[in-house]
XYZ file of C-alpha atoms in Angstrom:
728
model
C -0.082 0.339 -0.017
C 1.332 3.457 -1.049
C 1.504 6.829 1.224
C -1.503 8.223 -0.650
C -3.820 5.523 -0.347
C -3.317 5.200 3.325
C -3.151 8.873 3.516
C -7.224 8.495 2.076
C -7.902 5.484 4.157
C -7.023 6.933 7.771
C -7.436 10.945 7.096
C -11.286 11.473 7.347
C -11.202 9.090 10.808
C -8.645 11.852 12.238
C -10.726 14.991 11.754
C -13.472 12.677 12.223
C -13.116 10.793 15.444
C -15.612 7.714 16.233
C -17.916 8.841 19.051
C -17.873 5.432 21.672
C -21.083 4.446 24.461
C -21.516 2.375 27.699
C -25.032 1.536 27.317
C -27.088 -1.000 30.015
C -28.877 -4.137 28.404
C -31.883 -5.978 30.367
C -32.540 -8.642 27.319
C -35.599 -10.277 27.817
C -34.925 -13.736 26.477
C -32.153 -15.472 24.804
C -33.404 -14.744 21.361
C -33.153 -11.262 22.552
C -29.451 -11.599 23.952
C -28.178 -13.484 21.245
C -29.908 -10.585 19.015
C -27.630 -7.994 21.179
C -24.443 -9.982 20.364
C -25.474 -9.595 16.446
C -25.159 -6.165 16.649
C -20.996 -6.207 17.006
C -20.822 -4.459 19.964
C -18.486 -5.389 22.532
C -20.134 -6.292 26.193
C -17.854 -5.529 28.610
C -20.075 -7.483 31.697
C -22.471 -9.330 32.315
C -23.776 -8.776 35.761
C -26.376 -11.283 38.323
C -28.897 -9.976 37.128
C -28.484 -10.316 33.554
C -28.024 -7.020 32.258
C -25.315 -6.037 30.319
C -23.057 -2.990 29.273
C -21.905 -2.874 26.444
C -19.625 -0.231 24.258
C -21.259 1.045 20.953
C -19.836 2.610 18.120
C -21.859 4.868 15.891
C -22.879 2.580 13.973
C -23.840 -0.270 16.525
C -25.253 2.469 18.349
C -27.758 2.572 15.514
C -28.043 -1.044 15.279
C -29.664 -1.346 18.851
C -31.721 1.603 17.854
C -33.434 -0.196 15.233
C -33.492 -3.200 16.905
C -36.404 -2.585 19.528
C -34.590 -3.684 22.394
C -34.637 -1.223 25.469
C -31.389 0.460 26.357
C -29.912 2.968 28.832
C -27.369 4.853 27.674
C -25.432 5.188 30.414
C -22.838 7.730 29.197
C -22.802 8.931 26.269
C -19.325 9.824 24.937
C -17.114 7.950 26.890
C -13.677 8.855 24.838
C -14.674 12.808 26.338
C -15.751 10.739 29.747
C -12.246 9.122 29.694
C -10.213 12.020 29.039
C -11.400 14.236 31.521
C -10.866 11.448 34.278
C -7.598 11.316 33.620
C -6.841 14.495 34.290
C -4.663 15.670 30.940
C -1.925 13.427 31.402
C 0.683 12.554 29.506
C -1.768 9.189 28.171
C -3.326 8.873 30.569
C -0.525 8.270 32.983
C -0.245 4.776 31.014
C 3.434 4.742 29.264
C 3.506 5.620 25.631
C 4.303 2.962 22.942
C 8.355 4.672 22.573
C 8.077 4.732 26.102
C 7.550 0.855 26.345
C 9.789 0.320 23.617
C 13.034 2.285 26.206
C 12.063 1.017 29.543
C 11.992 -2.910 28.447
C 15.490 -2.344 26.241
C 16.739 -0.950 30.297
C 15.185 -3.794 31.161
C 17.415 -5.915 30.467
C 20.504 -3.519 30.680
C 19.494 -3.227 34.125
C 18.798 -7.049 34.305
C 20.988 -8.738 30.942
C 21.936 -11.653 33.230
C 18.015 -13.270 33.318
C 16.214 -11.427 30.234
C 17.321 -11.527 26.720
C 16.969 -8.274 24.628
C 13.648 -7.018 23.390
C 13.383 -9.074 20.146
C 11.167 -8.436 17.279
C 9.237 -11.577 16.306
C 7.447 -9.316 13.649
C 5.834 -6.719 12.700
C 3.045 -4.732 12.804
C 0.095 -3.594 9.981
C 1.924 -0.466 9.549
C 5.745 -2.327 10.269
C 6.045 -1.272 13.994
C 7.485 -4.482 16.029
C 5.821 -6.526 17.974
C 8.634 -7.211 21.091
C 8.839 -9.361 23.403
C 11.894 -9.806 26.732
C 12.546 -13.345 27.228
C 13.065 -13.644 31.406
C 14.506 -16.683 32.525
C 17.845 -17.945 33.359
C 17.863 -19.852 30.121
C 17.727 -15.817 28.032
C 18.779 -17.329 24.977
C 15.382 -15.950 22.850
C 15.233 -18.630 20.481
C 16.342 -21.722 21.990
C 13.713 -23.221 24.835
C 15.942 -25.999 26.879
C 13.560 -28.762 27.111
C 13.800 -28.825 30.780
C 12.106 -25.663 31.403
C 8.192 -24.723 30.698
C 6.947 -21.947 28.640
C 4.922 -19.463 30.351
C 2.766 -16.557 27.405
C 2.172 -13.369 29.052
C 0.374 -10.331 26.593
C -1.416 -6.700 26.454
C -3.088 -4.545 24.716
C -4.104 -6.604 22.326
C -6.735 -3.944 21.902
C -5.518 -0.836 22.165
C -7.947 1.030 24.297
C -6.816 -1.341 27.579
C -3.860 0.475 28.860
C -4.136 -0.979 32.270
C -3.450 -4.610 30.217
C 0.071 -3.208 29.612
C 0.984 -1.178 33.060
C -0.197 -4.998 34.756
C 2.605 -7.117 32.625
C 5.346 -4.704 32.434
C 5.158 -4.430 36.780
C 5.238 -8.510 36.247
C 8.675 -8.179 34.403
C 9.889 -5.888 37.368
C 9.142 -7.693 40.063
C 10.265 -11.063 38.454
C 13.681 -9.051 38.360
C 13.531 -6.538 41.553
C 13.609 -9.963 43.074
C 15.173 -12.818 41.580
C 18.117 -13.845 44.095
C 16.541 -11.092 47.120
C 16.872 -12.533 50.467
C 13.457 -13.674 51.591
C 10.472 -15.379 50.231
C 9.642 -13.827 47.449
C 12.229 -13.698 46.441
C 13.022 -17.827 46.496
C 9.359 -17.291 44.732
C 11.407 -15.491 41.608
C 14.592 -17.489 42.037
C 12.256 -20.750 42.035
C 10.295 -19.436 38.618
C 13.211 -17.998 36.792
C 15.659 -20.700 37.018
C 12.501 -23.541 36.301
C 10.713 -21.911 33.172
C 10.593 -20.052 30.239
C 8.611 -16.890 30.556
C 7.762 -14.837 27.491
C 6.449 -11.538 27.274
C 4.542 -8.884 25.015
C 3.534 -6.090 27.307
C 1.828 -4.621 23.992
C 0.807 -6.429 21.048
C -1.683 -4.006 19.019
C 0.886 -1.254 18.795
C -0.808 0.428 15.899
C -4.005 1.337 17.636
C -2.087 1.518 20.812
C 0.230 5.037 18.799
C -2.659 5.729 16.906
C -5.069 6.361 19.984
C -1.954 8.678 21.450
C -2.363 10.405 18.014
C -5.663 10.877 19.056
C -6.173 11.599 22.671
C -2.697 12.576 23.252
C -3.918 12.752 27.100
C -5.396 9.184 27.148
C -8.685 7.932 26.909
C -8.256 6.403 23.347
C -11.442 4.280 22.180
C -10.411 2.956 19.219
C -9.885 -1.411 19.457
C -8.247 -2.958 16.544
C -5.663 -2.668 14.927
C -5.011 -0.500 11.919
C -5.334 -2.625 8.687
C -8.120 -0.385 7.489
C -8.468 -1.784 4.034
C -11.769 -3.208 4.110
C -13.851 0.015 4.414
C -13.501 0.014 8.329
C -11.948 1.061 11.161
C -9.620 -2.415 11.289
C -9.320 -5.758 12.813
C -10.054 -6.889 16.381
C -6.820 -8.914 16.782
C -9.134 -11.008 19.482
C -11.601 -12.391 16.977
C -8.520 -12.825 13.934
C -7.820 -16.528 15.667
C -8.576 -19.603 13.703
C -9.863 -21.796 16.590
C -14.025 -21.018 16.362
C -12.937 -17.981 13.872
C -16.224 -16.821 12.183
C -18.760 -18.219 15.161
C -20.786 -16.441 17.094
C -19.379 -12.878 19.566
C -17.576 -12.249 16.641
C -18.624 -9.846 12.879
C -18.093 -9.858 9.022
C -19.428 -6.301 8.714
C -15.776 -4.144 8.698
C -17.660 -1.263 10.693
C -18.041 -3.925 14.130
C -16.311 -3.258 16.927
C -15.961 -7.479 16.799
C -14.980 -7.035 12.356
C -12.892 -10.125 12.415
C -10.892 -9.853 9.192
C -11.467 -11.711 5.266
C -9.505 -15.049 7.450
C -8.288 -16.034 10.349
C -4.852 -15.294 10.994
C -5.374 -12.672 8.063
C -3.241 -10.010 10.390
C -0.087 -9.791 11.216
C -0.434 -9.554 14.322
C -1.805 -12.839 15.381
C -0.413 -14.462 13.015
C 3.389 -13.468 13.793
C 2.089 -15.262 17.871
C 0.666 -18.070 16.542
C 4.635 -18.779 14.114
C 6.146 -18.103 17.405
C 3.641 -20.227 19.067
C 4.613 -22.932 16.471
C 8.117 -23.106 17.588
C 7.825 -22.345 21.631
C 4.338 -24.021 22.527
C 3.395 -22.052 25.566
C 2.475 -24.684 28.976
C 0.168 -22.031 29.988
C -1.287 -18.319 28.392
C -2.528 -15.430 30.053
C -3.393 -12.435 28.053
C -4.596 -9.364 30.237
C -7.519 -7.154 29.442
C -10.078 -4.887 30.425
C -12.787 -4.613 32.518
C -15.019 -7.199 34.437
C -13.273 -8.645 37.599
C -13.863 -12.161 35.867
C -10.866 -15.199 34.423
C -12.642 -16.834 31.177
C -11.025 -20.137 30.463
C -12.327 -21.578 26.571
C -14.531 -22.715 25.475
C -15.283 -18.539 23.183
C -16.802 -20.588 20.458
C -19.724 -22.559 21.745
C -20.667 -24.294 24.848
C -19.431 -27.257 24.772
C -17.209 -28.584 27.460
C -13.383 -28.877 26.880
C -11.522 -32.133 27.463
C -9.546 -29.919 30.568
C -12.910 -28.347 31.927
C -12.254 -29.765 36.483
C -8.466 -28.781 35.245
C -9.359 -25.592 34.802
C -11.891 -25.038 37.651
C -8.730 -26.342 39.824
C -6.598 -23.831 38.228
C -8.964 -21.194 38.971
C -9.723 -21.915 42.454
C -6.308 -21.766 42.664
C -5.865 -18.290 41.334
C -8.635 -17.669 43.731
C -7.320 -18.268 46.403
C -3.874 -16.755 46.184
C -5.204 -13.811 45.523
C -7.476 -12.529 42.220
C -11.102 -13.857 44.714
C -12.716 -13.768 40.899
C -15.370 -15.644 38.636
C -13.890 -17.373 36.682
C -15.514 -19.901 33.734
C -15.774 -20.277 29.615
C -16.666 -16.743 28.087
C -20.040 -18.561 26.722
C -20.788 -18.747 30.377
C -19.196 -15.362 32.054
C -19.757 -12.929 29.620
C -20.371 -13.390 26.287
C -19.707 -15.838 22.710
C -16.021 -14.513 21.773
C -15.291 -16.706 18.985
C -11.213 -16.848 16.822
C -10.219 -15.472 20.182
C -6.359 -15.776 21.584
C -7.515 -19.170 23.944
C -9.613 -21.303 22.522
C -6.517 -20.750 19.708
C -4.114 -21.750 21.770
C -5.831 -24.414 24.043
C -7.307 -25.838 21.047
C -4.572 -25.894 18.584
C -0.990 -26.611 21.200
C -2.721 -28.319 24.846
C -1.275 -24.718 26.157
C -4.014 -23.674 28.988
C -5.063 -20.523 28.426
C -6.405 -17.379 29.945
C -8.071 -14.347 29.649
C -8.102 -11.473 32.870
C -10.451 -8.860 32.353
C -8.810 -6.411 35.957
C -10.647 -3.913 36.749
C -14.020 -3.186 38.184
C -16.462 -1.185 35.648
C -15.384 1.918 37.988
C -12.265 1.370 36.535
C -13.426 1.041 32.937
C -10.275 1.115 30.030
C -8.559 4.515 31.732
C -8.898 5.034 35.154
C -9.168 7.528 37.143
C -5.555 8.769 38.529
C -5.765 6.688 42.054
C -7.071 3.810 40.069
C -4.144 3.590 37.435
C -1.909 3.661 40.383
C -3.973 0.827 43.154
C -3.964 -1.382 39.801
C -0.835 -1.190 38.765
C 0.798 -5.075 41.066
C -3.225 -6.598 40.486
C -2.307 -9.553 37.971
C 0.825 -10.165 40.379
C -0.520 -13.518 41.677
C -2.424 -14.647 39.534
C 0.439 -14.324 36.825
C 2.414 -16.173 39.273
C -0.456 -18.659 39.217
C -0.040 -19.047 35.771
C 3.210 -19.216 35.502
C 3.465 -21.574 38.372
C 1.055 -24.260 36.679
C 3.577 -24.261 33.594
C 5.138 -27.844 35.471
C 2.164 -29.217 35.954
C -0.649 -27.281 33.662
C -3.750 -30.983 33.672
C -2.616 -32.323 37.679
C -2.769 -28.780 38.989
C -1.969 -28.527 42.621
C -0.326 -26.138 45.477
C 1.485 -28.364 47.772
C 0.282 -27.334 51.078
C 1.840 -25.510 53.575
C 4.048 -27.600 56.439
C 3.753 -27.263 60.423
C 6.369 -26.734 62.212
C 6.922 -28.810 65.489
C 7.574 -26.746 68.195
C 12.046 -26.213 69.647
C 12.432 -24.129 72.649
C 15.190 -24.217 74.416
C 17.847 -26.076 72.963
C 22.012 -26.555 72.814
C 23.578 -28.152 69.740
C 24.085 -30.403 68.733
C 20.111 -30.201 67.764
C 16.677 -30.626 65.216
C 14.538 -28.580 64.091
C 10.898 -30.700 62.828
C 7.444 -30.078 60.888
C 5.014 -32.732 59.069
C 4.987 -34.143 56.078
C 4.027 -32.755 52.719
C 2.079 -34.923 50.255
C 4.429 -34.978 47.480
C 6.850 -32.151 48.445
C 9.693 -33.560 46.538
C 11.723 -31.259 49.210
C 11.774 -28.912 51.704
C 12.872 -25.343 52.326
C 14.436 -24.030 55.968
C 14.066 -21.129 56.658
C 16.280 -19.378 60.015
C 15.130 -15.876 60.824
C 16.164 -13.287 63.850
C 14.931 -10.398 65.681
C 11.096 -11.334 65.158
C 8.541 -9.496 66.059
C 4.142 -10.122 66.233
C 2.996 -6.272 65.370
C -0.667 -6.914 65.737
C -2.484 -10.308 65.863
C -5.873 -8.742 66.208
C -9.353 -10.579 67.003
C -11.406 -8.954 64.959
C -13.009 -7.454 68.411
C -12.078 -3.503 66.835
C -8.416 -3.098 67.477
C -6.665 -0.954 66.274
C -8.331 -0.074 63.043
C -9.756 3.714 61.907
C -13.210 2.449 59.708
C -15.136 4.530 56.490
C -18.101 2.650 56.896
C -17.261 -0.818 58.468
C -18.170 -2.003 62.035
C -17.746 -4.972 64.052
C -20.331 -7.947 63.171
C -21.354 -11.203 65.845
C -23.136 -12.408 62.392
C -19.665 -13.845 60.709
C -16.345 -14.382 62.266
C -13.631 -17.057 61.474
C -12.627 -17.160 64.978
C -15.050 -15.854 68.023
C -17.362 -14.601 68.595
C -16.913 -11.012 66.255
C -15.695 -9.946 63.110
C -15.082 -6.951 60.465
C -18.025 -6.211 58.023
C -17.869 -3.317 55.908
C -21.385 -0.925 54.990
C -20.983 -0.719 50.982
C -18.193 1.713 50.236
C -15.872 3.011 53.202
C -11.857 1.698 54.281
C -10.886 -0.538 57.620
C -7.328 1.673 57.886
C -4.279 -0.497 60.595
C -2.949 2.802 62.271
C 0.012 1.541 62.592
C 3.031 0.610 60.077
C 5.796 -2.040 59.501
C 9.436 -0.985 58.676
C 10.457 -4.031 57.301
C 14.045 -3.759 57.723
C 16.943 -3.760 54.718
C 17.745 -8.278 55.661
C 14.652 -9.027 56.826
C 10.676 -9.339 55.788
C 7.609 -10.000 57.624
C 3.979 -11.349 56.464
C 0.659 -10.809 56.505
C -1.863 -12.632 57.106
C -5.381 -12.568 57.278
C -9.033 -14.739 57.575
C -11.683 -13.283 55.239
C -15.063 -14.280 54.094
C -17.588 -12.249 51.265
C -20.655 -12.060 49.088
C -18.680 -8.908 46.252
C -20.601 -9.184 43.100
C -18.456 -8.294 40.558
C -17.694 -5.938 38.248
C -19.969 -2.700 40.326
C -18.275 -3.829 43.410
C -15.020 -4.532 44.718
C -12.926 -5.858 47.862
C -9.174 -5.551 48.094
C -6.587 -5.425 50.334
C -3.955 -2.610 49.969
C -0.906 -1.494 51.174
C 1.107 1.778 50.756
C 5.174 2.348 51.479
C 4.411 6.953 51.406
C 1.889 6.953 54.702
C -0.927 6.699 52.893
C -0.757 8.492 49.388
C -0.541 6.132 47.591
C -2.657 2.395 47.501
C -1.997 -0.916 46.012
C -4.001 -3.551 45.337
C -2.435 -6.822 46.887
C -5.210 -8.518 46.631
C -9.139 -7.988 44.645
C -12.931 -10.230 46.502
C -15.251 -9.707 43.888
C -17.849 -12.783 43.340
C -19.946 -14.951 46.048
C -17.475 -16.415 48.747
C -19.579 -17.597 51.574
C -16.302 -19.638 52.763
C -13.634 -18.587 54.937
C -10.642 -18.213 53.754
C -6.835 -17.329 54.697
C -4.359 -15.054 52.969
C -0.639 -14.465 53.105
C 1.050 -12.210 51.546
C 5.550 -11.995 52.476
C 6.452 -8.453 52.655
C 10.410 -9.052 52.105
C 10.394 -7.616 48.734
C 9.664 -4.602 50.030
C 12.855 -4.630 52.945
C 13.485 -0.669 53.633
C 9.863 0.507 53.074
C 7.984 0.925 56.335
C 4.467 0.240 54.772
C 0.487 0.644 55.669
C -2.636 -1.547 55.268
C -6.416 -0.788 54.589
C -9.258 -3.101 53.367
C -11.046 -1.613 51.070
C -15.102 -1.600 49.610
C -16.267 -0.422 46.762
C -20.221 -0.514 46.013
C -22.962 -1.138 48.061
C -23.548 -4.515 48.483
C -20.016 -5.278 48.720
C -20.266 -7.590 52.205
C -16.769 -7.960 53.278
C -15.263 -10.173 56.770
C -12.275 -10.049 58.078
C -11.070 -11.484 61.065
C -7.497 -12.649 62.835
C -5.185 -10.243 61.032
C -2.221 -10.669 62.214
C 1.258 -8.537 60.963
C 4.607 -9.778 61.929
C 8.204 -8.181 60.738
C 12.127 -9.942 61.273
C 14.941 -8.095 61.259
C 16.950 -11.007 59.297
C 16.180 -14.116 56.989
C 18.037 -16.684 55.813
C 17.557 -20.039 53.443
C 19.821 -22.907 55.626
C 19.056 -24.663 52.959
C 16.891 -25.411 50.075
C 16.700 -28.777 49.364
C 16.072 -30.693 53.446
C 14.697 -34.035 51.948
C 13.154 -34.828 54.652
C 10.721 -32.809 57.320
C 13.985 -32.873 59.578
C 16.643 -30.937 59.839
C 19.960 -31.467 62.129
C 22.294 -28.183 63.286
C 26.022 -30.018 64.246
C 26.518 -26.630 65.434
C 24.641 -22.811 65.731
C 25.340 -20.007 67.508
C 23.802 -18.536 70.901
C 20.237 -16.715 71.073
C 16.487 -16.788 69.731
C 16.159 -17.663 66.171
C 12.965 -18.063 64.679
C 12.362 -20.756 62.474
C 9.862 -21.705 58.574
C 9.763 -24.504 56.643
C 9.039 -23.793 52.983
C 7.010 -27.339 50.656
C 9.241 -27.275 47.429
C 7.121 -29.239 44.710
C 9.049 -30.717 42.453
C 6.239 -29.117 39.190
C 4.670 -25.840 40.763
C 7.405 -25.486 43.566
C 7.560 -23.295 46.973
C 4.169 -23.283 48.625
C 3.169 -21.019 51.191
C 5.868 -21.075 54.924
C 4.604 -22.819 57.901
C 4.128 -20.003 60.717
C 7.169 -18.808 62.772
C 8.490 -21.527 65.782
C 10.702 -20.018 68.049
C 14.238 -21.833 69.324
C 16.365 -20.608 72.664
C 20.044 -21.696 71.697
C 21.810 -21.978 74.464
C 24.242 -24.644 76.330
C 27.763 -25.665 74.933
C 26.965 -24.825 71.260
C 29.504 -23.400 69.537
C 28.732 -20.362 68.473
C 30.647 -19.521 64.539
C 34.152 -18.349 64.881
C 34.550 -20.380 69.136
C 37.222 -23.316 68.388
C 36.100 -26.866 67.725
C 38.084 -30.538 67.607
C 35.852 -31.375 64.612
C 35.944 -33.055 61.327
C 35.756 -29.924 58.710
C 32.321 -29.057 56.230
C 31.623 -26.024 54.231
C 27.881 -25.064 53.536
C 25.665 -23.634 50.741
C 24.738 -20.385 49.894
C 22.698 -18.004 50.756
C 21.192 -16.005 49.550
C 21.941 -18.431 46.549
C 21.443 -17.115 43.866
C 22.525 -14.014 45.502
C 22.568 -10.105 43.793
C 24.547 -7.672 46.715
C 26.009 -10.144 49.569
C 26.435 -14.301 49.532
C 27.018 -16.121 52.553
C 28.533 -19.701 53.401
C 29.126 -21.379 56.791
C 32.610 -22.682 57.142
C 32.946 -24.716 59.904
C 37.173 -25.271 60.164
C 39.289 -28.366 62.212
C 41.003 -28.032 65.050
C 43.575 -29.807 62.658
C 43.240 -27.609 59.911
C 43.952 -24.579 61.652
C 45.635 -21.097 59.542
C 46.237 -23.775 56.532
C 42.666 -23.640 56.048
C 42.333 -21.797 51.957
C 38.726 -20.340 50.812
C 38.869 -19.274 47.142
C 36.258 -18.180 44.390
C 36.370 -18.944 40.640
C 34.427 -18.249 37.717
C 33.280 -20.716 34.926
C 36.125 -20.297 32.894
C 38.318 -21.493 36.066
C 39.768 -17.555 36.836
C 40.451 -17.083 40.231
C 37.891 -13.637 41.403
C 38.239 -13.651 45.129
C 40.285 -14.755 48.234
C 38.294 -15.222 51.338
C 40.982 -17.137 53.273
C 41.214 -13.934 55.375
C 37.750 -15.319 57.425
C 38.261 -18.733 58.535
C 41.866 -18.640 59.454
C 40.837 -20.152 62.906
C 39.445 -23.155 63.729
C 36.337 -23.109 64.489
C 32.931 -22.741 62.677
C 32.393 -19.412 59.802
C 30.123 -17.232 58.058
C 31.527 -16.146 55.101
C 30.508 -12.906 53.477
C 31.263 -12.781 49.890
C 29.943 -8.763 48.484
C 30.384 -10.107 44.794
C 33.087 -8.545 43.932
C 36.759 -9.876 42.660
C 39.910 -8.961 43.593
C 39.574 -5.342 42.131
C 36.750 -3.853 44.515
C 34.949 -4.058 41.195
C 31.453 -6.136 41.004
C 31.529 -9.532 38.985
C 28.808 -10.230 36.263
C 25.961 -12.634 36.500
C 26.644 -16.010 36.351
C 28.377 -18.952 38.188
C 30.783 -18.958 40.815
C 32.503 -21.915 42.564
C 33.437 -21.550 45.614
C 36.980 -24.137 46.288
C 36.982 -25.311 50.094
C 41.257 -26.135 50.860
C 41.886 -27.650 53.465
C 45.115 -31.109 54.843
C 41.208 -32.673 56.207
C 38.864 -31.742 53.299
C 38.648 -30.300 49.456
C 35.386 -29.415 48.486
C 33.209 -26.672 46.639
C 29.950 -25.306 46.522
C 28.384 -23.313 43.636
C 26.762 -20.100 43.536
C 24.422 -17.419 41.119
C 24.671 -14.393 41.180
C 21.987 -12.744 40.045
C 22.529 -9.757 37.340
C 19.898 -7.240 39.656
C 22.308 -5.682 41.544
């Protein structure tokens, strides 16, 4: 196509922007509902009473008028409404395409050992690259390690849904920042990047997103489709252009419709590029993010028939509910609307991928949320993304490892053994040691240190006798205290929830603030009827060095959220003593004296780490050998912690009295070059905790990669491997 032809096609639209409206419809019967779908408008939400919210362009609005179906116009001009709400922020507070592309480059430059360079898998209709970043310890973009399952994430397949891009961008950053971190969040991120290949396409529909920027630089652009206007309309809906179910209900053959499917399956390069990539790199799990509706959708979308893995999909959805989304989940044809030719049906139908579409945000957020809601939504999908990645190792057998229960330790003298309950299916356990542990809050729901805005205590439902906190509609329950997370420490927020909240128009949430309440972020949301008490856990080591505030918030008059048994714990230091304990016990031959706490984590070989146990106290006294004391026993070399490491690594070394000053501890890279000499820290017999600041002998930081510690004494020669992360 030459430039003159293209300009003739797009100039009218640039001069006369389409008007989009939000309408509410209550169909009378199934036939009328199908007529509604046949207009080609986008059904954005189906409420519990059967009413529908739809976005219509001018053509679809006219079809709806002529159909005779009664409807109410909620917002006449959505683009104008959103532009005003965005408050003049550039692109509504979201990154432009150029800014996103530069950010992806910076991410790789900052974390080169765990990210690939952003790589184009093909060009869009207008010739822009679809840039993908691979996040994994295997950073070779085009090579798949057969031992590592693939996981695929994408956003902005519809150009007016920028929150989807922001969600994925945060997930990418979270993985990189927590890789090698000393704590449970670090354990999660490190295990995933060492055991998965994670592919992220934060902006699928680049052309459409750029067009929205050109049309509405302050945000609020309502263009949905790509920029192939050759058929006489305003593009092709990229989520109706895929092969499986193409041409079925929920898509339109009219080029003027928002759900126009194109002339043939995979006719659009934005879809065919991804399909070609999947052929060579088939994902075990796929998570495509959209807005809005607060629902999780899986196949099928083009038919009412159940998939072969309907039970497995339901199990995966319940795991996501437990971990943090609290959402309705099911096939699109049952919980939202028919949608034929979509990504999830295609990837599942052709490649066996367990595929999800995530409609994030309530109707109060919409496509272009308010400044406050934009910030809140940033990390909303994090936990469902993590579940998707963990389940890639067991997609057709979805399961989460159980949580061990620590046995009491009490007062002990080395040698002593720490034990915990066995977890079925655990391949190993990780043992974590804490110091400086304290409980900041342990509230039973009877009216503790909280500021209540339209919340109250109630005795109608509770987890532990005899009361809990209940929302009264829109309002907040704010803890008046704060939790300061030490630089080398961590913490944990836990509570029980019980809720009955209609999806879409209402929502409950637990939120965190790092700036004294000026900005809040969703940790977890509650958006369905879930009348069972659930334990919710949030590990806090990702906020090392920050001071945290917490609040529970509800939106909507029908939001019934009960909260009980709230507990906030923090600790000054933590380390994983061993990540591969083969049984449910660990023996310390030596340990310094003092007060310590221990937690165990079940490690499932397919899923990864489950939730840590509660902390069990130990008062270590007596004749046990403290670190640095002399002993006449044998020499031993422990394991590095954390491993991977990003700033400092520690390794326990016991040197026998006979070895004395002859002990040598050196660090080598994979090429056999010596990079550090740590011998000065073990020149006396006894137990030592050797620290390496991940710098070479010139004082320069070593690059990310694999290193080996070599201990040489007259009675032992041993080595240990350490992975140095690139996130430093």
